[in-house]
Amino acid sequence: MRGQHEHRPVRRRTSGPLLLSTSTTDERRETLLRTAGLLDRLALAEPDDRALDVVAVRAGDELAAFDRLHGTGGGGGKELAGRAYTRRAHATWIVRPRGLPE
C-alpha cells in the first residue's frame, strides 16, 4: 500500500571492512580510528550486547592491520589487539597535533 513502510529490524554489520573511501593514508587511518573509537564507546555503554562487542573488536583489529600495512600508528602497541589497540591508538592520537609523526 502506498505511503506505508514496512518496519524491519536494524541489522548490525559484523564483518567486512569498515574503511571508507578517503583520499590519503592519514585520512583513512583517522576514519578507521574514529570508527573503532566510537564502536568501543558504544560497546562500553552496552556491556551485555555481544554483537556490538564483536564489531568493536573487529574494528580495532582492522585498525591494527591497517597500521601494520602502512607503518602508521606507532602508539597503538604491537602487542595489543582489538579494543585495547583502539584505546591505546586513540590516546596517542588525541595528544598529537594532526600531521605530526607518531
A tleap script that builds the chain and sets N, CA, C and O, in Angstrom:
source leaprc.protein.ff14SB
mol = sequence {
  NMET ARG GLY GLN HIE GLU HIE ARG PRO VAL
  ARG ARG ARG THR SER GLY PRO LEU LEU LEU
  SER THR SER THR THR ASP GLU ARG ARG GLU
  THR LEU LEU ARG THR ALA GLY LEU LEU ASP
  ARG LEU ALA LEU ALA GLU PRO ASP ASP ARG
  ALA LEU ASP VAL VAL ALA VAL ARG ALA GLY
  ASP GLU LEU ALA ALA PHE ASP ARG LEU HIE
  GLY THR GLY GLY GLY GLY GLY LYS GLU LEU
  ALA GLY ARG ALA TYR THR ARG ARG ALA HIE
  ALA THR TRP ILE VAL ARG PRO ARG GLY LEU
  PRO CGLU
}
set mol.1.N position { 0.832 -1.165 0.000 }
set mol.1.CA position { 0.000 0.000 0.000 }
set mol.1.C position { 0.887 1.242 0.000 }
set mol.1.O position { 1.883 1.300 0.721 }
set mol.2.N position { 0.540 2.187 -0.772 }
set mol.2.CA position { 1.313 3.414 -0.938 }
set mol.2.C position { 1.290 4.244 0.352 }
set mol.2.O position { 0.247 4.401 0.987 }
set mol.3.N position { 2.481 4.776 0.729 }
set mol.3.CA position { 2.563 5.623 1.900 }
set mol.3.C position { 2.853 4.888 3.192 }
set mol.3.O position { 3.152 5.519 4.206 }
set mol.4.N position { 2.771 3.570 3.177 }
set mol.4.CA position { 3.087 2.804 4.374 }
set mol.4.C position { 4.424 2.109 4.173 }
set mol.4.O position { 4.736 1.642 3.077 }
set mol.5.N position { 5.204 2.044 5.232 }
set mol.5.CA position { 6.510 1.421 5.163 }
set mol.5.C position { 6.555 0.228 6.093 }
set mol.5.O position { 6.047 0.269 7.214 }
set mol.6.N position { 7.159 -0.809 5.617 }
set mol.6.CA position { 7.348 -1.981 6.453 }
set mol.6.C position { 8.541 -1.725 7.371 }
set mol.6.O position { 9.596 -1.291 6.908 }
set mol.7.N position { 8.384 -1.986 8.654 }
set mol.7.CA position { 9.470 -1.800 9.604 }
set mol.7.C position { 10.251 -3.097 9.732 }
set mol.7.O position { 9.691 -4.157 10.011 }
set mol.8.N position { 11.540 -2.991 9.526 }
set mol.8.CA position { 12.413 -4.147 9.626 }
set mol.8.C position { 13.422 -3.905 10.739 }
set mol.8.O position { 13.817 -2.763 10.976 }
set mol.9.N position { 13.839 -4.949 11.416 }
set mol.9.CA position { 14.841 -4.753 12.470 }
set mol.9.C position { 16.167 -4.289 11.880 }
set mol.9.O position { 16.541 -4.670 10.770 }
set mol.10.N position { 16.859 -3.470 12.636 }
set mol.10.CA position { 18.165 -2.992 12.208 }
set mol.10.C position { 19.166 -4.121 12.386 }
set mol.10.O position { 19.205 -4.765 13.434 }
set mol.11.N position { 19.971 -4.357 11.365 }
set mol.11.CA position { 20.997 -5.395 11.441 }
set mol.11.C position { 22.348 -4.725 11.567 }
set mol.11.O position { 22.696 -3.842 10.783 }
set mol.12.N position { 23.103 -5.151 12.558 }
set mol.12.CA position { 24.448 -4.608 12.730 }
set mol.12.C position { 25.402 -5.325 11.805 }
set mol.12.O position { 25.262 -6.518 11.536 }
set mol.13.N position { 26.346 -4.596 11.337 }
set mol.13.CA position { 27.379 -5.158 10.476 }
set mol.13.C position { 28.421 -5.836 11.357 }
set mol.13.O position { 29.004 -5.196 12.233 }
set mol.14.N position { 28.660 -7.127 11.131 }
set mol.14.CA position { 29.605 -7.855 11.973 }
set mol.14.C position { 30.790 -8.392 11.192 }
set mol.14.O position { 31.623 -9.108 11.749 }
set mol.15.N position { 30.880 -8.063 9.927 }
set mol.15.CA position { 32.040 -8.491 9.156 }
set mol.15.C position { 32.269 -7.515 8.018 }
set mol.15.O position { 31.418 -6.683 7.705 }
set mol.16.N position { 33.435 -7.636 7.410 }
set mol.16.CA position { 33.754 -6.769 6.287 }
set mol.16.C position { 34.477 -5.525 6.735 }
set mol.16.O position { 34.440 -5.175 7.914 }
set mol.17.N position { 35.135 -4.853 5.812 }
set mol.17.CA position { 35.933 -3.683 6.164 }
set mol.17.C position { 35.071 -2.506 6.569 }
set mol.17.O position { 33.994 -2.284 6.015 }
set mol.18.N position { 35.558 -1.754 7.544 }
set mol.18.CA position { 34.887 -0.527 7.960 }
set mol.18.C position { 35.500 0.681 7.274 }
set mol.18.O position { 35.024 1.804 7.439 }
set mol.19.N position { 36.549 0.452 6.510 }
set mol.19.CA position { 37.281 1.528 5.864 }
set mol.19.C position { 36.422 2.235 4.824 }
set mol.19.O position { 35.873 1.612 3.915 }
set mol.20.N position { 36.321 3.538 4.980 }
set mol.20.CA position { 35.608 4.342 3.999 }
set mol.20.C position { 36.600 4.850 2.967 }
set mol.20.O position { 37.796 4.948 3.244 }
set mol.21.N position { 36.119 5.167 1.804 }
set mol.21.CA position { 36.995 5.623 0.741 }
set mol.21.C position { 37.339 7.096 0.957 }
set mol.21.O position { 36.503 7.973 0.737 }
set mol.22.N position { 38.560 7.361 1.383 }
set mol.22.CA position { 39.045 8.723 1.535 }
set mol.22.C position { 40.350 8.847 0.773 }
set mol.22.O position { 40.870 7.853 0.266 }
set mol.23.N position { 40.885 10.056 0.687 }
set mol.23.CA position { 41.950 10.294 -0.277 }
set mol.23.C position { 43.369 9.971 0.181 }
set mol.23.O position { 44.188 9.597 -0.658 }
set mol.24.N position { 43.698 10.091 1.443 }
set mol.24.CA position { 45.072 9.856 1.862 }
set mol.24.C position { 45.139 8.783 2.947 }
set mol.24.O position { 44.131 8.439 3.563 }
set mol.25.N position { 46.329 8.270 3.163 }
set mol.25.CA position { 46.525 7.272 4.205 }
set mol.25.C position { 46.155 7.845 5.564 }
set mol.25.O position { 45.509 7.168 6.364 }
set mol.26.N position { 46.558 9.087 5.838 }
set mol.26.CA position { 46.225 9.715 7.120 }
set mol.26.C position { 44.718 9.845 7.311 }
set mol.26.O position { 44.205 9.605 8.403 }
set mol.27.N position { 44.017 10.221 6.260 }
set mol.27.CA position { 42.562 10.349 6.358 }
set mol.27.C position { 41.898 8.996 6.547 }
set mol.27.O position { 40.950 8.868 7.321 }
set mol.28.N position { 42.395 7.983 5.839 }
set mol.28.CA position { 41.832 6.638 6.008 }
set mol.28.C position { 42.064 6.134 7.424 }
set mol.28.O position { 41.174 5.541 8.033 }
set mol.29.N position { 43.278 6.375 7.949 }
set mol.29.CA position { 43.573 5.931 9.317 }
set mol.29.C position { 42.688 6.670 10.313 }
set mol.29.O position { 42.159 6.063 11.244 }
set mol.30.N position { 42.527 7.960 10.125 }
set mol.30.CA position { 41.676 8.717 11.039 }
set mol.30.C position { 40.243 8.204 11.010 }
set mol.30.O position { 39.598 8.114 12.055 }
set mol.31.N position { 39.743 7.872 9.842 }
set mol.31.CA position { 38.398 7.320 9.723 }
set mol.31.C position { 38.297 5.993 10.474 }
set mol.31.O position { 37.343 5.770 11.219 }
set mol.32.N position { 39.276 5.118 10.278 }
set mol.32.CA position { 39.281 3.842 10.997 }
set mol.32.C position { 39.380 4.053 12.499 }
set mol.32.O position { 38.671 3.407 13.270 }
set mol.33.N position { 40.255 4.952 12.913 }
set mol.33.CA position { 40.455 5.214 14.331 }
set mol.33.C position { 39.190 5.777 14.973 }
set mol.33.O position { 38.788 5.338 16.050 }
set mol.34.N position { 38.575 6.732 14.321 }
set mol.34.CA position { 37.342 7.319 14.864 }
set mol.34.C position { 36.217 6.286 14.912 }
set mol.34.O position { 35.455 6.242 15.877 }
set mol.35.N position { 36.114 5.464 13.882 }
set mol.35.CA position { 35.084 4.436 13.849 }
set mol.35.C position { 35.312 3.414 14.960 }
set mol.35.O position { 34.383 3.057 15.685 }
set mol.36.N position { 36.552 2.948 15.087 }
set mol.36.CA position { 36.873 1.973 16.137 }
set mol.36.C position { 36.647 2.582 17.513 }
set mol.36.O position { 36.147 1.906 18.413 }
set mol.37.N position { 37.009 3.853 17.689 }
set mol.37.CA position { 36.798 4.521 18.967 }
set mol.37.C position { 35.325 4.638 19.316 }
set mol.37.O position { 34.932 4.392 20.456 }
set mol.38.N position { 34.514 5.012 18.343 }
set mol.38.CA position { 33.080 5.119 18.566 }
set mol.38.C position { 32.486 3.764 18.930 }
set mol.38.O position { 31.706 3.658 19.877 }
set mol.39.N position { 32.851 2.738 18.185 }
set mol.39.CA position { 32.330 1.401 18.471 }
set mol.39.C position { 32.767 0.911 19.844 }
set mol.39.O position { 32.001 0.241 20.536 }
set mol.40.N position { 33.988 1.239 20.244 }
set mol.40.CA position { 34.448 0.871 21.580 }
set mol.40.C position { 33.593 1.551 22.645 }
set mol.40.O position { 33.188 0.910 23.615 }
set mol.41.N position { 33.314 2.842 22.472 }
set mol.41.CA position { 32.491 3.568 23.455 }
set mol.41.C position { 31.072 3.015 23.507 }
set mol.41.O position { 30.484 2.890 24.581 }
set mol.42.N position { 30.531 2.688 22.348 }
set mol.42.CA position { 29.185 2.100 22.321 }
set mol.42.C position { 29.163 0.752 23.034 }
set mol.42.O position { 28.227 0.445 23.772 }
set mol.43.N position { 30.202 -0.049 22.807 }
set mol.43.CA position { 30.275 -1.361 23.455 }
set mol.43.C position { 30.432 -1.215 24.973 }
set mol.43.O position { 29.908 -2.030 25.732 }
set mol.44.N position { 31.149 -0.182 25.410 }
set mol.44.CA position { 31.264 0.078 26.850 }
set mol.44.C position { 29.903 0.428 27.459 }
set mol.44.O position { 29.594 0.032 28.583 }
set mol.45.N position { 29.106 1.167 26.708 }
set mol.45.CA position { 27.796 1.597 27.190 }
set mol.45.C position { 26.784 0.452 27.208 }
set mol.45.O position { 25.798 0.505 27.944 }
set mol.46.N position { 27.024 -0.573 26.408 }
set mol.46.CA position { 26.110 -1.718 26.302 }
set mol.46.C position { 26.883 -3.013 26.549 }
set mol.46.O position { 27.079 -3.795 25.618 }
set mol.47.N position { 27.327 -3.257 27.784 }
set mol.47.CA position { 28.196 -4.410 28.045 }
set mol.47.C position { 27.550 -5.779 27.789 }
set mol.47.O position { 28.258 -6.772 27.618 }
set mol.48.N position { 26.239 -5.837 27.764 }
set mol.48.CA position { 25.569 -7.124 27.513 }
set mol.48.C position { 25.337 -7.415 26.034 }
set mol.48.O position { 24.849 -8.491 25.688 }
set mol.49.N position { 25.677 -6.480 25.168 }
set mol.49.CA position { 25.459 -6.634 23.730 }
set mol.49.C position { 26.690 -7.289 23.102 }
set mol.49.O position { 27.645 -6.605 22.734 }
set mol.50.N position { 26.662 -8.599 22.985 }
set mol.50.CA position { 27.807 -9.363 22.471 }
set mol.50.C position { 28.112 -9.014 21.022 }
set mol.50.O position { 29.281 -8.937 20.643 }
set mol.51.N position { 27.093 -8.803 20.211 }
set mol.51.CA position { 27.309 -8.477 18.792 }
set mol.51.C position { 28.057 -7.150 18.657 }
set mol.51.O position { 28.944 -7.018 17.814 }
set mol.52.N position { 27.706 -6.185 19.475 }
set mol.52.CA position { 28.384 -4.893 19.430 }
set mol.52.C position { 29.841 -5.034 19.866 }
set mol.52.O position { 30.727 -4.395 19.299 }
set mol.53.N position { 30.085 -5.867 20.868 }
set mol.53.CA position { 31.458 -6.126 21.306 }
set mol.53.C position { 32.277 -6.736 20.174 }
set mol.53.O position { 33.424 -6.345 19.957 }
set mol.54.N position { 31.698 -7.683 19.459 }
set mol.54.CA position { 32.397 -8.334 18.345 }
set mol.54.C position { 32.745 -7.311 17.266 }
set mol.54.O position { 33.853 -7.333 16.731 }
set mol.55.N position { 31.820 -6.425 16.942 }
set mol.55.CA position { 32.063 -5.406 15.926 }
set mol.55.C position { 33.171 -4.457 16.384 }
set mol.55.O position { 34.027 -4.072 15.587 }
set mol.56.N position { 33.159 -4.081 17.663 }
set mol.56.CA position { 34.188 -3.182 18.194 }
set mol.56.C position { 35.565 -3.836 18.153 }
set mol.56.O position { 36.554 -3.182 17.823 }
set mol.57.N position { 35.633 -5.113 18.485 }
set mol.57.CA position { 36.910 -5.842 18.427 }
set mol.57.C position { 37.410 -5.920 16.990 }
set mol.57.O position { 38.594 -5.703 16.733 }
set mol.58.N position { 36.531 -6.223 16.068 }
set mol.58.CA position { 36.925 -6.301 14.652 }
set mol.58.C position { 37.398 -4.958 14.124 }
set mol.58.O position { 38.341 -4.898 13.335 }
set mol.59.N position { 36.754 -3.886 14.548 }
set mol.59.CA position { 37.193 -2.550 14.118 }
set mol.59.C position { 38.597 -2.259 14.632 }
set mol.59.O position { 39.416 -1.693 13.907 }
set mol.60.N position { 38.882 -2.639 15.870 }
set mol.60.CA position { 40.223 -2.464 16.421 }
set mol.60.C position { 41.251 -3.307 15.693 }
set mol.60.O position { 42.365 -2.855 15.433 }
set mol.61.N position { 40.875 -4.532 15.366 }
set mol.61.CA position { 41.784 -5.402 14.614 }
set mol.61.C position { 42.038 -4.857 13.211 }
set mol.61.O position { 43.152 -4.955 12.696 }
set mol.62.N position { 41.011 -4.284 12.598 }
set mol.62.CA position { 41.186 -3.692 11.269 }
set mol.62.C position { 42.110 -2.483 11.329 }
set mol.62.O position { 42.941 -2.286 10.442 }
set mol.63.N position { 41.966 -1.677 12.372 }
set mol.63.CA position { 42.868 -0.534 12.567 }
set mol.63.C position { 44.305 -1.020 12.745 }
set mol.63.O position { 45.229 -0.457 12.159 }
set mol.64.N position { 44.492 -2.058 13.547 }
set mol.64.CA position { 45.832 -2.606 13.777 }
set mol.64.C position { 46.432 -3.141 12.481 }
set mol.64.O position { 47.613 -2.929 12.207 }
set mol.65.N position { 45.623 -3.833 11.686 }
set mol.65.CA position { 46.102 -4.366 10.403 }
set mol.65.C position { 46.483 -3.226 9.459 }
set mol.65.O position { 47.504 -3.301 8.776 }
set mol.66.N position { 45.674 -2.182 9.420 }
set mol.66.CA position { 45.971 -1.015 8.590 }
set mol.66.C position { 47.293 -0.394 9.014 }
set mol.66.O position { 48.133 -0.074 8.173 }
set mol.67.N position { 47.479 -0.223 10.331 }
set mol.67.CA position { 48.717 0.365 10.831 }
set mol.67.C position { 49.937 -0.482 10.480 }
set mol.67.O position { 50.979 0.055 10.105 }
set mol.68.N position { 49.810 -1.793 10.601 }
set mol.68.CA position { 50.933 -2.667 10.234 }
set mol.68.C position { 51.236 -2.565 8.746 }
set mol.68.O position { 52.402 -2.503 8.355 }
set mol.69.N position { 50.220 -2.547 7.927 }
set mol.69.CA position { 50.390 -2.496 6.476 }
set mol.69.C position { 51.030 -1.182 6.025 }
set mol.69.O position { 51.871 -1.175 5.126 }
set mol.70.N position { 50.634 -0.077 6.648 }
set mol.70.CA position { 51.076 1.245 6.203 }
set mol.70.C position { 52.173 1.853 7.077 }
set mol.70.O position { 52.651 2.951 6.793 }
set mol.71.N position { 52.572 1.150 8.134 }
set mol.71.CA position { 53.603 1.683 9.017 }
set mol.71.C position { 53.143 2.914 9.774 }
set mol.71.O position { 53.953 3.788 10.085 }
set mol.72.N position { 51.871 2.996 10.070 }
set mol.72.CA position { 51.302 4.125 10.790 }
set mol.72.C position { 50.941 3.699 12.208 }
set mol.72.O position { 50.971 2.512 12.533 }
set mol.73.N position { 50.605 4.662 13.042 }
set mol.73.CA position { 50.068 4.338 14.360 }
set mol.73.C position { 51.046 3.758 15.337 }
set mol.73.O position { 50.722 2.790 16.026 }
set mol.74.N position { 52.244 4.318 15.426 }
set mol.74.CA position { 53.242 3.801 16.342 }
set mol.74.C position { 52.801 3.735 17.785 }
set mol.74.O position { 53.389 2.986 18.567 }
set mol.75.N position { 51.783 4.495 18.170 }
set mol.75.CA position { 51.335 4.492 19.558 }
set mol.75.C position { 50.375 3.388 19.903 }
set mol.75.O position { 50.011 3.237 21.070 }
set mol.76.N position { 49.945 2.599 18.919 }
set mol.76.CA position { 48.936 1.583 19.186 }
set mol.76.C position { 49.434 0.392 19.965 }
set mol.76.O position { 48.664 -0.241 20.687 }
set mol.77.N position { 50.692 0.075 19.834 }
set mol.77.CA position { 51.236 -1.059 20.561 }
set mol.77.C position { 51.073 -2.355 19.790 }
set mol.77.O position { 49.954 -2.838 19.619 }
set mol.78.N position { 52.171 -2.920 19.326 }
set mol.78.CA position { 52.101 -4.139 18.509 }
set mol.78.C position { 51.597 -5.344 19.292 }
set mol.78.O position { 51.052 -6.281 18.710 }
set mol.79.N position { 51.779 -5.322 20.616 }
set mol.79.CA position { 51.361 -6.464 21.415 }
set mol.79.C position { 49.856 -6.448 21.705 }
set mol.79.O position { 49.319 -7.430 22.217 }
set mol.80.N position { 49.178 -5.354 21.388 }
set mol.80.CA position { 47.756 -5.213 21.664 }
set mol.80.C position { 46.920 -5.593 20.454 }
set mol.80.O position { 47.402 -5.598 19.321 }
set mol.81.N position { 45.656 -5.913 20.717 }
set mol.81.CA position { 44.720 -6.239 19.637 }
set mol.81.C position { 43.336 -5.730 20.021 }
set mol.81.O position { 43.081 -5.403 21.180 }
set mol.82.N position { 42.456 -5.670 19.042 }
set mol.82.CA position { 41.055 -5.329 19.271 }
set mol.82.C position { 40.845 -4.002 19.955 }
set mol.82.O position { 41.438 -2.991 19.579 }
set mol.83.N position { 39.987 -4.015 20.971 }
set mol.83.CA position { 39.614 -2.778 21.647 }
set mol.83.C position { 40.773 -2.167 22.425 }
set mol.83.O position { 40.847 -0.944 22.546 }
set mol.84.N position { 41.668 -2.976 22.948 }
set mol.84.CA position { 42.837 -2.438 23.657 }
set mol.84.C position { 43.722 -1.661 22.692 }
set mol.84.O position { 44.253 -0.607 23.042 }
set mol.85.N position { 43.883 -2.180 21.478 }
set mol.85.CA position { 44.657 -1.471 20.455 }
set mol.85.C position { 43.992 -0.133 20.143 }
set mol.85.O position { 44.663 0.894 20.050 }
set mol.86.N position { 42.680 -0.152 19.984 }
set mol.86.CA position { 41.936 1.077 19.696 }
set mol.86.C position { 42.165 2.116 20.779 }
set mol.86.O position { 42.428 3.280 20.479 }
set mol.87.N position { 42.069 1.711 22.016 }
set mol.87.CA position { 42.220 2.658 23.123 }
set mol.87.C position { 43.618 3.271 23.167 }
set mol.87.O position { 43.763 4.479 23.355 }
set mol.88.N position { 44.629 2.451 22.997 }
set mol.88.CA position { 46.000 2.978 23.023 }
set mol.88.C position { 46.231 3.900 21.825 }
set mol.88.O position { 46.809 4.977 21.973 }
set mol.89.N position { 45.781 3.480 20.638 }
set mol.89.CA position { 45.964 4.302 19.441 }
set mol.89.C position { 45.215 5.624 19.569 }
set mol.89.O position { 45.735 6.668 19.177 }
set mol.90.N position { 44.011 5.591 20.109 }
set mol.90.CA position { 43.216 6.806 20.261 }
set mol.90.C position { 43.864 7.737 21.275 }
set mol.90.O position { 43.920 8.945 21.046 }
set mol.91.N position { 44.351 7.210 22.382 }
set mol.91.CA position { 45.012 8.038 23.396 }
set mol.91.C position { 46.242 8.726 22.811 }
set mol.91.O position { 46.502 9.891 23.110 }
set mol.92.N position { 46.988 8.023 21.993 }
set mol.92.CA position { 48.161 8.608 21.347 }
set mol.92.C position { 47.751 9.677 20.339 }
set mol.92.O position { 48.374 10.735 20.254 }
set mol.93.N position { 46.713 9.396 19.587 }
set mol.93.CA position { 46.250 10.297 18.529 }
set mol.93.C position { 45.735 11.614 19.083 }
set mol.93.O position { 45.999 12.663 18.495 }
set mol.94.N position { 45.008 11.596 20.195 }
set mol.94.CA position { 44.398 12.832 20.681 }
set mol.94.C position { 45.411 13.797 21.290 }
set mol.94.O position { 45.120 14.987 21.412 }
set mol.95.N position { 46.597 13.312 21.677 }
set mol.95.CA position { 47.586 14.218 22.268 }
set mol.95.C position { 48.589 14.755 21.258 }
set mol.95.O position { 49.416 15.598 21.605 }
set mol.96.N position { 48.534 14.285 20.011 }
set mol.96.CA position { 49.470 14.752 18.988 }
set mol.96.C position { 48.741 15.600 17.951 }
set mol.96.O position { 47.663 15.229 17.485 }
set mol.97.N position { 49.332 16.740 17.593 }
set mol.97.CA position { 48.717 17.542 16.546 }
set mol.97.C position { 48.664 16.774 15.233 }
set mol.97.O position { 49.552 15.978 14.930 }
set mol.98.N position { 47.640 17.016 14.478 }
set mol.98.CA position { 47.456 16.337 13.184 }
set mol.98.C position { 48.629 16.620 12.262 }
set mol.98.O position { 49.106 17.750 12.156 }
set mol.99.N position { 49.080 15.564 11.598 }
set mol.99.CA position { 50.142 15.704 10.629 }
set mol.99.C position { 51.526 15.444 11.168 }
set mol.99.O position { 52.468 15.300 10.389 }
set mol.100.N position { 51.683 15.378 12.486 }
set mol.100.CA position { 52.995 15.079 13.056 }
set mol.100.C position { 53.167 13.568 13.157 }
set mol.100.O position { 52.200 12.856 13.429 }
set mol.101.N position { 54.370 13.074 12.945 }
set mol.101.CA position { 54.582 11.635 13.041 }
set mol.101.C position { 54.392 11.147 14.461 }
set mol.101.O position { 54.642 11.879 15.418 }
set mol.102.N position { 53.945 9.898 14.596 }
set mol.102.CA position { 53.772 9.315 15.921 }
set mol.102.C position { 55.077 8.828 16.346 }
set mol.102.O position { 55.206 8.285 17.444 }
savepdb mol mol.pdb
quit
